[in-house]
Amino acid sequence: MGEVESPNNNLELNSINTIRMLALDAVEAANSGHPGTPMGFASAAYVLWTEFLRHSPEHPNWPNRDRFVLSAGHASMLLYSLLHLTGYPLSISDLKNFRQWGSLTPGHPEHGHTVGVEATTGPLGQGVGMGIGMALGLRRLASVFNRPGFDLFNGRVFIVAGDGCMMEGVAQEAASFAGHQKLSNVILLYDNNHITIDGPTNLAFSEDVPARYESMGWAVRHVLDGNNLTELRAAYSWATDPTLQTEGERNRPKFISIRTLIGFGSPAYENTAHAHGSAFGSEETRKTKINLGWPTEPSFLVPDDVRQSFLSKTERRSASFKTWSDMKSQYAQSFPSEAAELERWQHSEQIDKPLQNIKPYPADTKGMATRQAFGEILQGAFKSVPGLFGGSADLAPSNNTLIKGESACSPETPAGPNLHFGIREHGMSAILNGLALTGYFRVYGGTFLVFSDYMRGGMRLSSLMKLPILYVLTHDSIALGEDGPTHQPVEHLVGLRSIPRMTVIRPADANETLAALDWFWSGHNGPLSLILTRQKLPVLGDLPYQKLSDGVRKGGYVLRETVLPVRIVLVGSGSEVSLLLSVSDALLEQGIGSRVVSIPSTTLFNLQSVEYRRSVLLEGLPRVFVEALSPLTWAPYSNDGDLLIGMTDFGASAPGEVLMKEFGFSRDGILVRIKSQFKDLF
Ligand SMILES: Cc1ncc(C[n+]2csc(CCOP(=O)(O)OP(=O)(O)O)c2C)c(N)n1
């Protein structure tokens, strides 16, 4: 590349303007995107990336790097410009392809797609939760694995969040958790520009945000001018250097409110909502460049001295990688068993059948709730699944998520594996995502299935990022009983089953629960929603465990077939499977042979061949699909004339057995429906 000169000799200003203009040009080229925040936050990002952030573009997965999470994901061009300028594999032509088909620069940052993107962001507020999850994970890693003289883990997490993130509940939940947990390794940079899409924030937002954070236990600083590099340096130094903090500030997460001007430099759009999310147009782009003293041509200009400066500063930022690697080698020699355990945590997906030492449950008509089976299996799993870490949103005794005899993860006992998320489901899912993104944990979080709605935003991102997160969702139907329709899921499973990459398993008994967990913890990537009962279910003895386990892995299988030729197929999941077995018995008494099919997971079943699915569901015979939830799930599997028995309205408050009977989920209730639908059978 030929020598490209800087417009003047202020290298820092030129570096900052390079960030601004790359964003402006990329949005202009795409004719879509969000130029305003990259322009307004460029100075703050420049100082952070060149003087504070510890990272190494050559080793983007360095475990002890600082994390940079752009919660304001719409400002993706800010991140892409920084990645390009600091030497990540993202070229100018990638920037020119911003938002185009197949590019490395999608509209919002996507983890796993673009090297250096720590988290997929865009749904506002989620990045705050994920950053906090990362910080929590790094603290636990430090407390489990660091040894005197071996600070293997001391990375910090920098989160950039805008007004939108500050308004979102998910960020509030997570921030409240972080304050309580005294997560001193998280630094939230608030891009306080007073503008959102509709206009000035005072249309809808008037609280004192820094005061709110202070009240949640965060240490707060203000940068009054987001382009004042001295102010920015002072604030970042304070946030990252405990010797500059007061005793009271040291153990708190840090919040820096940075007053910026959206669209900085644009004569027409600076400090207006117009700068937020539209291309400026060629005329305003030209005027902005002139106003900032930037050459109007060529676009995507990176002056050579700017490029050189970014690269040499980044080289200094990544110097500690070498020191860390040397320390890690020394650690492996001094602490071989800890080093081996750390390896296991990092590569937990490679452990095959981690639950093979847990004995299957013997057949038992009294049985147990699948949530109880989960709680028992979890105790065994803690010994064999590396890096297990999780908890519940204040329903631990109901979700059975506690690992017995182990401590809570708290500021005093940060190594504890039991998390108490508080009643913050949405925050929990974002924090789980952040924990999983550290790459060292097998995490889980529990609540009632009905409240999965409250954390769907996070669950969707777990799926998009294919993170191995276990959602423990108990109290899975009207059978939960007296709490009534507010607590009884109806439509939830249809929704969860429709999230791409999310596996949903609703086990029929304790052994299907064991098989589901064994499958999941044998290295499955992507989240699992495990749907569990409140009420007891018989432990079924129809098949040997190995066969049942194979069936669960296929998502659906033939559980029982009567000696008489099959004339009707009974299909269900979860608690309705044992019910169908009793229906099958009753039909047999009337001389009608049947097949009972258990489909614990439509997700896994859909991955099987058409031949297999047909062989299980038996095309051509009358079929009955029973699930005490919305019947929509079963529509694609059924033909005209098949019988779908489900919930098409909300439940009610009464004992669970009464509700199941009243809503038709009883042996006799189902028989009546079968008799009226398939008269020819009788
Ligand atoms: C959960 C969610 N709701 C709505 C949006 C749509 N949206 C994108 S940016 C934005 C405004 C954000 O304002 P702010 O954080 O101040 O960003 P800035 O205007 O400073 O770029 C909105 C509503 C979103 N991305 N996520």
Short mmCIF file of N, CA, C and O and ligand atoms in Angstrom, two decimals, residues 37 74 122-124 162-164 168 191 193 195-197 262 276, ligand 1:
data_model
loop_
_atom_site.label_atom_id
_atom_site.label_comp_id
_atom_site.label_asym_id
_atom_site.label_seq_id
_atom_site.Cartn_x
_atom_site.Cartn_y
_atom_site.Cartn_z
N THR A 37 -23.30 6.48 17.31
CA THR A 37 -22.57 6.11 18.52
C THR A 37 -21.10 5.81 18.27
O THR A 37 -20.25 6.24 19.05
N HIS A 74 -25.91 -2.16 18.27
CA HIS A 74 -26.16 -1.47 17.00
C HIS A 74 -24.96 -0.65 16.56
O HIS A 74 -24.80 -0.35 15.39
N GLY A 122 -27.13 -6.79 20.56
CA GLY A 122 -28.08 -6.09 19.69
C GLY A 122 -29.39 -5.93 20.44
O GLY A 122 -29.93 -4.82 20.51
N PRO A 123 -29.91 -7.02 21.02
CA PRO A 123 -31.05 -6.83 21.92
C PRO A 123 -30.55 -6.06 23.15
O PRO A 123 -29.70 -6.57 23.90
N LEU A 124 -30.99 -4.85 23.31
CA LEU A 124 -30.36 -3.95 24.27
C LEU A 124 -30.42 -4.49 25.69
O LEU A 124 -31.40 -5.13 26.09
N GLY A 162 -25.47 1.88 26.25
CA GLY A 162 -26.06 3.19 25.98
C GLY A 162 -27.31 3.44 26.81
O GLY A 162 -27.64 2.67 27.72
N ASP A 163 -28.01 4.49 26.46
CA ASP A 163 -29.25 4.82 27.18
C ASP A 163 -30.25 3.68 27.08
O ASP A 163 -30.97 3.38 28.04
N GLY A 164 -30.31 3.05 25.92
CA GLY A 164 -31.25 1.95 25.72
C GLY A 164 -30.97 0.83 26.70
O GLY A 164 -31.89 0.28 27.33
N GLU A 168 -33.35 -0.88 29.90
CA GLU A 168 -33.84 -2.26 29.84
C GLU A 168 -33.78 -2.96 31.20
O GLU A 168 -32.77 -2.85 31.92
N ASP A 191 -22.43 5.13 27.73
CA ASP A 191 -22.40 6.12 26.65
C ASP A 191 -23.62 7.02 26.85
O ASP A 191 -24.68 6.80 26.28
N ASN A 193 -25.41 9.74 26.03
CA ASN A 193 -25.54 10.78 24.99
C ASN A 193 -26.95 11.39 24.92
O ASN A 193 -27.22 12.23 24.06
N ILE A 195 -29.65 10.53 23.75
CA ILE A 195 -30.44 10.39 22.51
C ILE A 195 -30.76 8.92 22.27
O ILE A 195 -29.88 8.06 22.43
N THR A 196 -31.99 8.65 21.92
CA THR A 196 -32.35 7.30 21.43
C THR A 196 -33.05 7.48 20.08
O THR A 196 -32.88 8.52 19.43
N ILE A 197 -33.82 6.50 19.67
CA ILE A 197 -34.40 6.58 18.33
C ILE A 197 -35.51 7.64 18.23
O ILE A 197 -35.58 8.41 17.28
N ILE A 262 -23.79 12.15 20.27
CA ILE A 262 -24.04 11.22 19.17
C ILE A 262 -23.78 11.94 17.84
O ILE A 262 -24.09 13.13 17.70
N HIS A 276 -28.58 8.52 14.91
CA HIS A 276 -28.58 7.19 15.56
C HIS A 276 -28.50 6.04 14.55
O HIS A 276 -27.60 5.21 14.64
C1 LIG B 1 -34.45 -4.97 23.38
C2 LIG B 1 -34.36 -3.99 22.25
N1 LIG B 1 -35.37 -3.14 22.06
C3 LIG B 1 -35.33 -2.28 21.02
C4 LIG B 1 -34.26 -2.26 20.17
C5 LIG B 1 -34.25 -1.32 18.98
N2 LIG B 1 -33.24 -0.26 19.21
C6 LIG B 1 -32.02 -0.33 18.72
S1 LIG B 1 -31.05 0.95 19.18
C7 LIG B 1 -32.32 1.66 20.03
C8 LIG B 1 -32.13 2.96 20.74
C9 LIG B 1 -30.96 2.87 21.62
O1 LIG B 1 -30.64 4.08 22.16
P1 LIG B 1 -29.20 4.26 22.80
O2 LIG B 1 -28.85 3.10 23.61
O3 LIG B 1 -29.17 5.58 23.47
O4 LIG B 1 -28.24 4.24 21.57
P2 LIG B 1 -27.71 5.50 20.76
O5 LIG B 1 -28.91 6.26 20.29
O6 LIG B 1 -26.87 6.27 21.70
O7 LIG B 1 -26.94 4.90 19.63
C10 LIG B 1 -33.46 0.87 19.95
C11 LIG B 1 -34.75 1.20 20.60
C12 LIG B 1 -33.22 -3.17 20.43
N3 LIG B 1 -32.13 -3.24 19.66
N4 LIG B 1 -33.28 -3.99 21.49
#
